[in-house]
Amino acid sequence: MDQTTRRLSLPESPREFGFWLDGSYRGGRALFERASPGHGVPVTLIPKCTPEDVNAAVAAARRAFEDRSWAGLSGSDRAGVLQRTADLLRQRAGELAYWETLENGKPIAQARGEINHAISCFEVGAGAARLLHGDSFNSLGDGLFGMVLREPVGVVGLITPWNFPFLILCERVPFILASGCTVVVKPSEMTSATTLILGEILAEAGLPKGIYNVVTGSGRTVGQAMTEHPDIDMLSFTGSTAVGRACVHASADSNLKKLGLELGGKNPIVVFADADLDDAADATAFGISFNTGQCCVSSSRLIVERGIADRFEEMVAEKMKKIRVGDPLDETTQVGAITTDAQNETILGYLEKGTAEGAKVLTGGTALDMGGGSYIAPTLFTGVTPDMSIAREEIFGPVLSSFRFDTVDEAVKLANDTAYGLAGSVWSRNIDTALTVARRVRAGRLWVNCMLAGGPEMPLGGFKQSGWGREAGTYGVEEYTQVKSVHVAFGKRNHWVE
Ligand code: NAD
């Protein structure tokens, strides 16, 4: 690192990866060159796997599941591997953050924070492996006893997006492994490096071969082959609602595999006049600008009490103007680059649409020229009406749309006026008001007087078209299990045939 500028350097040449199959790297495939979105410089070379590679990875995961080298261990032995993984992640945190930043474009300081979160996920997963248990029914009379067993669901397919490649991976993998399942992961083709490095780390931590496999490549070939695969028992998909829907069809048309889906969001932040407005303005600017708004739980709709709306919007705009947007490798950067060219085009398209539909830009509204890479200024639209596309559609960028309300009922109605239900935030010093809104907003995660808070102990997932199922914590482990009822009879049978 250059100590005078506190900026990490780019790699001298792109790093070539193999894919991770049955405990080791495999090569020999055509390669996809990934350029750093912050600089436009090639940083990694990633294999373009084939449907045959998916078959090989699923076969390895199936063998490893059936031989009970993992599912047959005690929870405490599985916890040992997960805890050792957490320790090794701590040792390699700098390296993981570096590759995450290079492929994704997020600021290096933020990437380090996400690796810390991933370490917590493995620690919570280790605890959950030991605590996973079933149930019993001692209420069936003296002649019968009931046991409810939780068993691993089997081979899990895991498809992840590019916005939080390592964090989303680690909000799932420790819990999948804690349950005793084996897994085949397909990361986004844009951001595969850290998912592959995790293979090395898990192996060093003592995970038997075949339990964790990674196939890289495009969604259309590798991803689709996984959604249709007859020997994947469960698919956990995180990404767009459109592809989530395709996963449902593929499951229906193949083996009816169990699905976990975490999809899009259009999340409200509701601000009442009696809130600490200084804190609320900071949280509002953070909630939409963090990770350049490429965050499924971004608070992208500001719903503010009419009496304070003009002043509050100004406070948020002032905060947004001060955000340090820039080179992801600079230690002081708060908001980095837009991760993909396609996403950059999408966001710029919404900036145009917002203005064309009659909303007013209070701050931002344009791309930023940093001499390379794709950057967009945090943007606040005011005068937004519920029919506008910037009000209804997930933009997945640093673009906030502001609405106004007069009553609690109206605030809740606006908050729920969306097909999505991933997250929400409410700001009020009145506990009745805050909890009424928290209870009535239909979403999987609510933040009261805070934003994006919490750890992997708490479940995450969506209502409505934001998805099915929950990840993380004990809820997350249970998601990867099947429940089996075992009935045990006592004494002599009462004969049916005399
Ligand atoms: P995406 O749906 O295009 O891609 C996600 C993953 O699916 C990638 O690995 C991709 O290669 C793969 N994929 C693409 N087409 C596929 C197909 N036909 N079959 C199987 N797999 C396929 O999404 P994205 O652009 O990577 O991510 C952005 C979207 O993800 C946003 O809509 C965002 O809200 C959502 N997201 C949701 C969460 C959440 O937790 N709810 C988290 C992150 C992102």
Coordinates of C-alpha atoms and ligand atoms in Angstrom, one line a residue:
M1 CA 0.0 0.0 0.0
D2 CA 1.2 3.5 -0.8
Q3 CA 1.3 5.1 2.7
T4 CA 1.2 8.7 1.4
T5 CA -2.1 8.2 -0.4
R6 CA -3.4 5.3 1.6
R7 CA -4.4 3.5 -1.6
L8 CA -3.9 -0.1 -2.5
S9 CA -2.3 -0.9 -5.9
L10 CA -3.9 -2.8 -8.7
P11 CA -2.5 -6.3 -9.5
E12 CA 0.3 -6.3 -12.1
S13 CA -1.6 -9.0 -14.1
P14 CA -5.0 -10.7 -13.8
R15 CA -5.1 -13.7 -11.4
E16 CA -6.1 -16.9 -13.0
F17 CA -8.5 -19.2 -11.0
G18 CA -9.6 -22.8 -11.5
F19 CA -13.0 -24.0 -10.4
W20 CA -13.3 -25.9 -7.2
L21 CA -14.4 -29.5 -7.5
D22 CA -14.2 -32.4 -5.0
G23 CA -11.6 -30.7 -2.8
S24 CA -9.2 -29.1 -5.4
Y25 CA -8.9 -26.6 -8.2
R26 CA -9.6 -27.8 -11.8
G27 CA -8.5 -26.0 -14.9
G28 CA -8.6 -26.4 -18.7
R29 CA -11.8 -24.4 -19.4
A30 CA -12.1 -21.2 -21.5
L31 CA -11.6 -18.2 -19.3
F32 CA -13.7 -15.1 -18.6
E33 CA -11.7 -11.9 -18.0
R34 CA -13.1 -9.7 -15.3
A35 CA -12.1 -6.0 -15.2
S36 CA -12.2 -3.9 -12.0
P37 CA -15.3 -1.7 -12.3
G38 CA -13.5 1.1 -10.5
H39 CA -10.6 1.2 -13.0
G40 CA -11.5 -0.8 -16.1
V41 CA -8.3 -2.9 -15.6
P42 CA -8.4 -6.8 -16.0
V43 CA -8.1 -8.4 -12.5
T44 CA -9.2 -12.0 -12.7
L45 CA -9.6 -14.9 -15.2
I46 CA -12.4 -17.2 -14.3
P47 CA -13.3 -20.5 -15.9
K48 CA -16.4 -20.8 -18.0
C49 CA -17.7 -24.1 -16.7
T50 CA -20.0 -26.3 -18.7
P51 CA -23.2 -28.2 -17.9
E52 CA -20.9 -31.3 -17.7
D53 CA -19.0 -29.6 -14.9
V54 CA -22.2 -29.0 -13.1
N55 CA -23.0 -32.7 -13.4
A56 CA -19.5 -33.5 -12.0
A57 CA -19.9 -31.1 -9.1
V58 CA -23.4 -32.4 -8.2
A59 CA -22.1 -36.0 -8.4
A60 CA -19.2 -35.1 -6.0
A61 CA -21.7 -33.4 -3.6
R62 CA -24.0 -36.4 -3.8
R63 CA -21.2 -38.9 -3.1
A64 CA -20.0 -36.8 -0.2
F65 CA -23.6 -36.6 1.2
E66 CA -24.2 -40.3 0.9
D67 CA -20.9 -41.4 2.4
R68 CA -21.9 -39.6 5.6
S69 CA -18.3 -38.1 5.9
W70 CA -20.1 -34.9 6.9
A71 CA -23.7 -35.6 7.6
G72 CA -22.7 -38.4 9.9
L73 CA -20.5 -36.3 12.1
S74 CA -21.7 -34.9 15.4
G75 CA -22.8 -31.2 15.5
S76 CA -19.7 -30.5 17.6
D77 CA -17.3 -31.9 15.0
R78 CA -19.0 -29.9 12.3
A79 CA -18.8 -26.9 14.5
G80 CA -15.1 -27.4 14.9
V81 CA -14.6 -27.1 11.1
L82 CA -16.8 -24.0 10.9
Q83 CA -14.9 -22.4 13.8
R84 CA -11.5 -23.2 12.3
T85 CA -12.8 -21.6 9.0
A86 CA -13.7 -18.4 11.0
D87 CA -10.1 -18.4 12.4
L88 CA -8.6 -18.8 8.9
L89 CA -10.8 -16.2 7.4
R90 CA -9.5 -13.8 10.1
Q91 CA -6.0 -14.6 8.9
R92 CA -6.8 -14.1 5.2
A93 CA -9.2 -11.1 5.7
G94 CA -7.0 -8.6 3.9
E95 CA -6.6 -10.8 0.8
L96 CA -10.3 -11.6 0.6
A97 CA -11.3 -7.9 0.9
Y98 CA -8.8 -7.0 -1.8
W99 CA -10.2 -9.4 -4.4
E100 CA -13.8 -8.5 -3.4
T101 CA -13.0 -4.9 -4.0
L102 CA -11.3 -5.5 -7.3
E103 CA -14.1 -7.5 -8.8
N104 CA -17.1 -5.7 -7.2
G105 CA -15.9 -2.0 -7.0
K106 CA -16.9 -1.6 -3.4
P107 CA -14.6 0.5 -1.1
I108 CA -11.8 -1.5 0.5
A109 CA -12.8 -0.4 4.0
Q110 CA -16.3 -1.6 3.5
A111 CA -15.1 -4.9 2.0
R112 CA -13.0 -5.5 5.2
G113 CA -16.2 -4.9 7.3
E114 CA -18.0 -7.5 5.2
I115 CA -15.3 -10.1 5.7
N116 CA -15.7 -9.5 9.5
H117 CA -19.4 -10.1 9.1
A118 CA -18.6 -13.3 7.2
I119 CA -16.4 -14.4 10.1
S120 CA -19.4 -13.9 12.5
C121 CA -21.6 -16.0 10.2
F122 CA -19.2 -18.9 10.5
E123 CA -19.1 -18.5 14.3
V124 CA -22.9 -18.4 14.6
G125 CA -23.0 -21.3 12.1
A126 CA -20.7 -23.3 14.4
G127 CA -23.0 -22.6 17.4
A128 CA -26.1 -23.5 15.4
A129 CA -24.5 -26.8 14.3
R130 CA -24.3 -27.8 18.0
L131 CA -27.8 -26.6 18.8
L132 CA -29.7 -28.0 15.9
H133 CA -32.3 -30.5 17.3
G134 CA -35.7 -31.9 16.7
D135 CA -38.7 -32.4 19.0
S136 CA -40.6 -35.1 20.8
F137 CA -44.3 -35.8 21.6
N138 CA -44.8 -37.5 25.0
S139 CA -48.5 -36.7 24.6
L140 CA -49.6 -39.6 22.4
G141 CA -50.7 -41.9 25.2
D142 CA -48.8 -44.8 27.0
G143 CA -48.8 -46.9 23.8
L144 CA -47.0 -44.4 21.5
F145 CA -44.1 -42.0 21.5
G146 CA -43.4 -39.5 18.8
M147 CA -40.0 -38.1 17.7
V148 CA -39.5 -35.3 15.2
L149 CA -36.1 -35.6 13.6
R150 CA -34.4 -32.9 11.6
E151 CA -32.3 -34.3 8.8
P152 CA -30.2 -32.5 6.2
V153 CA -32.1 -31.9 3.0
G154 CA -29.2 -33.3 1.0
V155 CA -27.4 -31.7 -2.0
V156 CA -27.9 -27.9 -2.0
G157 CA -27.4 -25.7 -5.1
L158 CA -26.5 -22.1 -4.2
I159 CA -26.7 -19.3 -6.7
T160 CA -25.4 -15.9 -5.6
P161 CA -25.4 -12.3 -7.1
W162 CA -22.5 -9.8 -7.6
N163 CA -23.5 -7.1 -5.1
F164 CA -22.2 -8.8 -1.9
P165 CA -20.4 -11.8 -3.3
F166 CA -18.7 -13.0 -0.1
L167 CA -21.2 -11.7 2.5
I168 CA -24.3 -13.3 0.8
L169 CA -22.3 -16.5 0.3
C170 CA -21.4 -16.6 4.0
E171 CA -24.9 -15.8 5.2
R172 CA -25.7 -19.2 3.7
V173 CA -22.8 -21.6 3.5
P174 CA -22.1 -22.0 7.3
F175 CA -25.8 -22.8 7.9
I176 CA -26.0 -25.2 5.0
L177 CA -22.9 -27.0 6.3
A178 CA -24.1 -26.8 9.9
S179 CA -27.2 -28.8 8.9
G180 CA -25.1 -31.6 7.4
C181 CA -25.8 -30.8 3.7
T182 CA -23.3 -30.7 0.9
V183 CA -23.3 -27.8 -1.6
V184 CA -22.6 -26.7 -5.1
V185 CA -22.1 -22.9 -5.5
K186 CA -22.4 -20.8 -8.6
P187 CA -21.3 -17.3 -7.9
S188 CA -22.0 -14.4 -10.3
E189 CA -19.7 -14.5 -13.3
M190 CA -18.7 -11.0 -12.4
T191 CA -17.5 -11.8 -8.8
S192 CA -16.3 -15.4 -8.4
A193 CA -12.8 -15.0 -6.8
T194 CA -13.7 -14.9 -3.1
T195 CA -16.2 -17.8 -3.5
L196 CA -13.3 -19.9 -5.0
I197 CA -10.9 -18.9 -2.3
L198 CA -13.4 -20.1 0.3
G199 CA -12.9 -23.6 -1.1
E200 CA -9.2 -23.5 -0.2
I201 CA -10.0 -22.2 3.3
L202 CA -12.7 -24.8 4.0
A203 CA -10.3 -27.6 2.9
E204 CA -7.6 -26.2 5.2
A205 CA -10.1 -26.1 8.0
G206 CA -10.7 -29.8 7.6
L207 CA -13.9 -30.0 5.5
P208 CA -13.9 -33.4 3.7
K209 CA -13.7 -33.3 -0.1
G210 CA -16.9 -33.0 -2.1
I211 CA -18.8 -31.1 0.6
Y212 CA -18.2 -27.7 -0.9
N213 CA -17.9 -27.3 -4.7
V214 CA -17.9 -24.2 -6.9
V215 CA -18.8 -24.0 -10.6
T216 CA -18.2 -20.7 -12.3
G217 CA -19.7 -19.2 -15.4
S218 CA -22.8 -17.6 -16.8
G219 CA -26.3 -17.8 -15.4
R220 CA -27.8 -19.0 -18.7
T221 CA -25.5 -22.1 -18.9
V222 CA -24.2 -23.0 -15.4
G223 CA -27.0 -21.4 -13.4
Q224 CA -29.8 -22.8 -15.5
A225 CA -28.3 -26.3 -15.5
M226 CA -28.4 -26.1 -11.7
T227 CA -32.0 -24.9 -11.5
E228 CA -33.0 -27.9 -13.8
H229 CA -30.8 -30.5 -12.2
P230 CA -32.7 -33.6 -11.1
D231 CA -30.2 -34.5 -8.3
I232 CA -30.1 -31.1 -6.5
D233 CA -32.5 -31.5 -3.5
M234 CA -32.7 -27.8 -2.7
L235 CA -31.8 -24.6 -4.5
S236 CA -31.0 -21.4 -2.6
F237 CA -31.2 -18.5 -5.1
T238 CA -30.3 -14.8 -4.3
G239 CA -30.8 -12.4 -7.2
S240 CA -33.4 -10.7 -9.3
T241 CA -37.1 -11.5 -9.1
A242 CA -37.2 -12.4 -12.8
V243 CA -34.6 -15.2 -12.4
G244 CA -36.2 -16.2 -9.1
R245 CA -39.4 -16.8 -11.0
A246 CA -37.4 -18.9 -13.6
C247 CA -36.1 -21.0 -10.7
V248 CA -39.7 -21.8 -9.6
H249 CA -40.6 -22.9 -13.2
A250 CA -37.4 -25.0 -13.5
S251 CA -38.1 -26.7 -10.1
A252 CA -41.7 -27.4 -11.2
D253 CA -40.5 -28.9 -14.5
S254 CA -37.6 -31.0 -13.0
N255 CA -37.6 -32.7 -9.6
L256 CA -39.7 -30.2 -7.5
K257 CA -36.6 -29.3 -5.6
K258 CA -37.2 -27.2 -2.5
L259 CA -36.5 -23.5 -3.1
G260 CA -35.1 -20.7 -0.9
L261 CA -35.4 -17.4 -2.7
E262 CA -34.1 -13.9 -1.8
L263 CA -35.1 -11.5 -4.4
G264 CA -35.6 -7.8 -5.0
G265 CA -36.8 -5.0 -2.8
K266 CA -38.2 -1.4 -2.9
N267 CA -37.8 -0.7 0.8
P268 CA -39.4 2.2 2.7
I269 CA -37.8 4.4 5.3
V270 CA -40.6 6.2 7.2
V271 CA -39.6 9.4 9.0
F272 CA -42.0 11.1 11.5
A273 CA -41.7 14.7 12.6
D274 CA -40.8 13.7 16.2
A275 CA -37.7 11.6 15.1
D276 CA -34.1 12.7 15.8
L277 CA -34.0 14.2 12.3
D278 CA -30.2 14.6 12.3
D279 CA -29.8 10.8 12.8
A280 CA -32.6 10.0 10.5
A281 CA -31.1 12.1 7.7
D282 CA -27.8 10.4 8.1
A283 CA -29.4 7.0 8.1
T284 CA -31.4 7.9 5.0
A285 CA -28.3 9.0 3.1
F286 CA -26.5 5.9 4.2
G287 CA -29.4 3.5 3.5
I288 CA -29.5 4.4 -0.2
S289 CA -25.9 5.1 -0.9
F290 CA -24.2 2.2 0.9
N291 CA -22.8 -0.2 -1.7
T292 CA -23.9 2.4 -4.3
G293 CA -27.5 1.4 -3.6
Q294 CA -26.7 -2.0 -5.2
C295 CA -28.2 -3.6 -2.1
C296 CA -31.4 -5.6 -1.9
V297 CA -32.2 -4.0 1.5
S298 CA -31.4 -0.4 0.4
S299 CA -34.0 2.1 1.7
S300 CA -35.0 3.4 -1.7
R301 CA -38.3 5.1 -0.8
L302 CA -38.3 7.9 1.7
I303 CA -41.7 8.4 3.3
V304 CA -41.6 11.6 5.3
E305 CA -44.2 13.4 7.4
R306 CA -45.4 16.4 5.4
G307 CA -44.8 19.1 8.0
I308 CA -41.0 18.5 8.0
A309 CA -40.6 17.2 4.5
D310 CA -39.0 20.2 2.8
R311 CA -36.5 20.7 5.6
F312 CA -35.8 16.9 5.9
E313 CA -35.2 16.4 2.2
E314 CA -32.7 19.3 2.3
M315 CA -30.9 17.7 5.3
V316 CA -30.6 14.4 3.4
A317 CA -29.4 16.2 0.2
E318 CA -26.7 18.0 2.2
K319 CA -25.5 14.6 3.7
M320 CA -25.5 13.0 0.2
K321 CA -23.4 15.8 -1.3
K322 CA -20.7 15.2 1.4
I323 CA -20.4 11.4 0.7
R324 CA -16.9 10.6 -0.6
V325 CA -17.5 8.8 -3.9
G326 CA -14.3 7.5 -5.5
D327 CA -11.6 4.9 -6.1
P328 CA -12.5 1.7 -4.3
L329 CA -8.9 1.1 -3.4
D330 CA -8.6 4.4 -1.5
E331 CA -8.9 3.8 2.2
T332 CA -11.1 7.0 2.6
T333 CA -13.7 6.2 -0.1
Q334 CA -17.2 5.7 1.2
V335 CA -19.0 4.8 -2.1
G336 CA -17.2 3.1 -4.9
A337 CA -18.0 2.1 -8.5
I338 CA -21.1 0.6 -10.1
T339 CA -20.4 -3.1 -10.4
T340 CA -21.4 -3.9 -14.0
D341 CA -21.8 -1.9 -17.2
A342 CA -25.4 -3.2 -17.6
Q343 CA -26.3 -2.0 -14.1
N344 CA -24.7 1.4 -14.8
E345 CA -26.9 1.7 -17.9
T346 CA -30.0 0.7 -15.9
I347 CA -29.4 3.3 -13.2
L348 CA -28.6 6.1 -15.8
G349 CA -31.9 5.1 -17.5
Y350 CA -33.9 5.5 -14.3
L351 CA -32.3 9.0 -13.8
E352 CA -33.6 10.0 -17.2
K353 CA -37.0 8.4 -16.6
G354 CA -37.5 10.1 -13.2
T355 CA -37.0 13.5 -14.7
A356 CA -39.1 12.7 -17.8
E357 CA -42.0 11.5 -15.5
G358 CA -41.9 14.8 -13.7
A359 CA -39.9 14.2 -10.5
K360 CA -37.4 16.8 -9.4
V361 CA -33.7 16.1 -8.7
L362 CA -32.7 17.7 -5.4
T363 CA -29.1 16.4 -5.5
G364 CA -27.1 14.1 -7.8
G365 CA -28.8 12.9 -10.9
T366 CA -25.7 12.3 -13.0
A367 CA -22.7 10.1 -13.7
L368 CA -19.4 11.2 -12.1
D369 CA -16.2 11.3 -14.2
M370 CA -13.3 9.7 -12.2
G371 CA -11.1 9.2 -15.2
G372 CA -12.0 5.5 -15.6
G373 CA -14.7 3.1 -14.2
S374 CA -18.4 3.8 -13.7
Y375 CA -19.6 6.2 -10.9
I376 CA -23.0 7.8 -10.1
A377 CA -23.7 10.6 -7.7
P378 CA -26.1 9.8 -4.8
T379 CA -29.4 11.1 -6.0
L380 CA -32.5 12.4 -4.3
F381 CA -35.8 12.8 -6.3
T382 CA -38.6 14.8 -4.8
G383 CA -42.1 15.3 -6.0
V384 CA -42.4 11.5 -6.8
T385 CA -45.9 10.1 -7.3
P386 CA -46.7 6.4 -6.7
D387 CA -47.4 5.7 -10.4
M388 CA -43.8 6.7 -11.5
S389 CA -41.4 4.0 -12.5
I390 CA -38.8 5.3 -10.0
A391 CA -41.5 4.8 -7.3
R392 CA -42.3 1.2 -8.2
E393 CA -39.3 -0.5 -9.7
E394 CA -36.2 -1.6 -8.0
I395 CA -33.4 0.6 -9.4
F396 CA -30.5 -1.1 -7.6
G397 CA -28.5 2.1 -7.5
P398 CA -28.0 5.2 -5.3
V399 CA -31.3 6.7 -6.2
L400 CA -33.8 7.7 -3.5
S401 CA -37.5 8.7 -4.2
S402 CA -39.3 10.9 -1.7
F403 CA -43.0 10.7 -0.8
R404 CA -45.0 12.6 1.9
F405 CA -47.7 11.5 4.4
D406 CA -50.0 13.1 7.0
T407 CA -51.1 10.2 9.2
V408 CA -49.7 6.9 10.4
D409 CA -52.3 5.0 8.3
E410 CA -51.2 6.8 5.2
A411 CA -47.5 6.2 6.0
V412 CA -48.2 2.4 6.4
K413 CA -50.2 2.4 3.2
L414 CA -47.4 4.0 1.2
A415 CA -44.8 1.7 2.8
N416 CA -46.8 -1.3 1.7
D417 CA -47.6 0.0 -1.8
T418 CA -45.1 -2.3 -3.5
A419 CA -44.9 -5.8 -4.8
Y420 CA -41.8 -6.4 -2.7
G421 CA -41.4 -6.9 1.1
L422 CA -37.8 -7.3 2.0
A423 CA -37.0 -4.6 4.6
G424 CA -38.1 -1.3 6.1
S425 CA -37.0 1.3 8.5
V426 CA -39.0 3.7 10.8
W427 CA -37.9 6.7 12.7
S428 CA -39.9 8.2 15.6
R429 CA -39.2 8.9 19.3
N430 CA -42.7 7.7 20.1
I431 CA -42.7 4.0 20.8
D432 CA -46.4 3.5 19.9
T433 CA -45.8 5.1 16.5
A434 CA -42.6 3.3 15.8
L435 CA -43.8 -0.2 16.8
T436 CA -47.2 0.3 15.1
V437 CA -45.4 0.9 11.8
A438 CA -42.9 -1.9 12.4
R439 CA -45.7 -4.3 13.0
R440 CA -47.8 -3.2 10.0
V441 CA -45.2 -3.0 7.3
R442 CA -45.2 -6.3 5.4
A443 CA -41.4 -7.0 5.2
G444 CA -38.9 -9.6 6.5
R445 CA -36.6 -7.1 8.3
L446 CA -37.6 -3.9 10.1
W447 CA -35.2 -1.3 11.6
V448 CA -36.5 1.0 14.3
N449 CA -34.4 4.1 14.7
C450 CA -31.5 2.3 12.9
M451 CA -30.5 1.2 9.4
L452 CA -28.9 -2.1 8.2
A453 CA -28.2 -3.1 11.8
G454 CA -27.9 -6.6 13.1
G455 CA -25.9 -9.8 12.8
P456 CA -26.3 -13.4 11.6
E457 CA -28.1 -14.5 14.7
M458 CA -31.3 -12.9 13.2
P459 CA -33.2 -14.4 10.3
L460 CA -33.3 -12.6 6.9
G461 CA -35.7 -13.0 4.0
G462 CA -38.6 -11.5 2.3
F463 CA -42.4 -11.2 2.3
K464 CA -44.4 -11.0 -1.0
Q465 CA -42.3 -11.0 -4.2
S466 CA -39.1 -10.6 -2.2
G467 CA -38.8 -14.3 -1.7
W468 CA -39.4 -17.5 0.1
G469 CA -37.7 -18.9 3.3
R470 CA -35.2 -17.4 5.7
E471 CA -31.4 -17.5 5.9
A472 CA -29.0 -17.2 8.9
G473 CA -29.2 -18.1 12.6
T474 CA -31.1 -21.1 13.8
Y475 CA -33.9 -20.3 11.3
G476 CA -31.3 -20.5 8.5
V477 CA -30.1 -24.0 9.6
E478 CA -33.6 -25.3 9.9
E479 CA -34.3 -24.1 6.4
Y480 CA -31.8 -26.7 5.1
T481 CA -33.4 -29.6 7.0
Q482 CA -36.3 -31.9 6.4
V483 CA -38.6 -32.8 9.3
K484 CA -39.3 -36.5 9.8
S485 CA -41.9 -37.9 12.2
V486 CA -40.9 -41.2 13.9
H487 CA -43.6 -43.1 15.7
V488 CA -42.6 -45.7 18.3
A489 CA -45.1 -48.2 19.7
F490 CA -45.0 -49.7 23.2
G491 CA -46.5 -53.0 24.2
K492 CA -48.6 -55.6 22.4
R493 CA -50.4 -54.6 19.2
N494 CA -54.2 -54.4 19.1
H495 CA -54.8 -56.8 16.2
W496 CA -56.7 -55.6 13.1
V497 CA -57.3 -59.2 11.9
E498 CA -58.7 -61.4 14.6
Ligands
NAD1 P1 -29.4 -12.0 -11.3 O1 -30.7 -12.5 -11.0 O2 -29.2 -11.5 -12.8 O3 -28.2 -13.0 -11.1 C1 -28.1 -13.6 -9.8 C2 -27.4 -14.9 -10.1 O4 -28.2 -15.7 -10.9 C3 -26.0 -14.8 -10.8 O5 -25.1 -15.8 -10.3 C4 -26.4 -15.1 -12.2 O6 -25.3 -15.6 -13.0 C5 -27.5 -16.2 -12.0 N1 -28.4 -16.4 -13.1 C6 -28.7 -15.5 -14.1 N2 -29.6 -16.0 -14.9 C7 -29.9 -17.3 -14.5 C8 -30.7 -18.3 -14.9 N3 -31.5 -18.2 -16.0 N4 -30.8 -19.4 -14.2 C9 -30.0 -19.6 -13.1 N5 -29.2 -18.6 -12.7 C10 -29.1 -17.5 -13.3 O7 -29.2 -10.8 -10.3 P2 -27.9 -9.9 -10.2 O8 -28.0 -8.9 -11.3 O9 -26.7 -10.6 -10.0 O10 -28.2 -9.2 -8.8 C11 -29.1 -8.1 -8.7 C12 -30.5 -8.5 -8.2 O11 -30.3 -9.4 -7.1 C13 -31.3 -7.4 -7.7 O12 -32.6 -7.5 -8.2 C14 -31.4 -7.6 -6.2 O13 -32.4 -7.1 -5.5 C15 -31.2 -9.0 -6.0 N6 -30.6 -9.3 -4.7 C16 -31.4 -9.8 -3.7 C17 -30.8 -10.1 -2.5 C18 -31.6 -10.6 -1.3 O14 -31.0 -11.0 -0.4 N7 -32.9 -10.5 -1.4 C19 -29.4 -9.9 -2.3 C20 -28.7 -9.4 -3.4 C21 -29.3 -9.2 -4.6

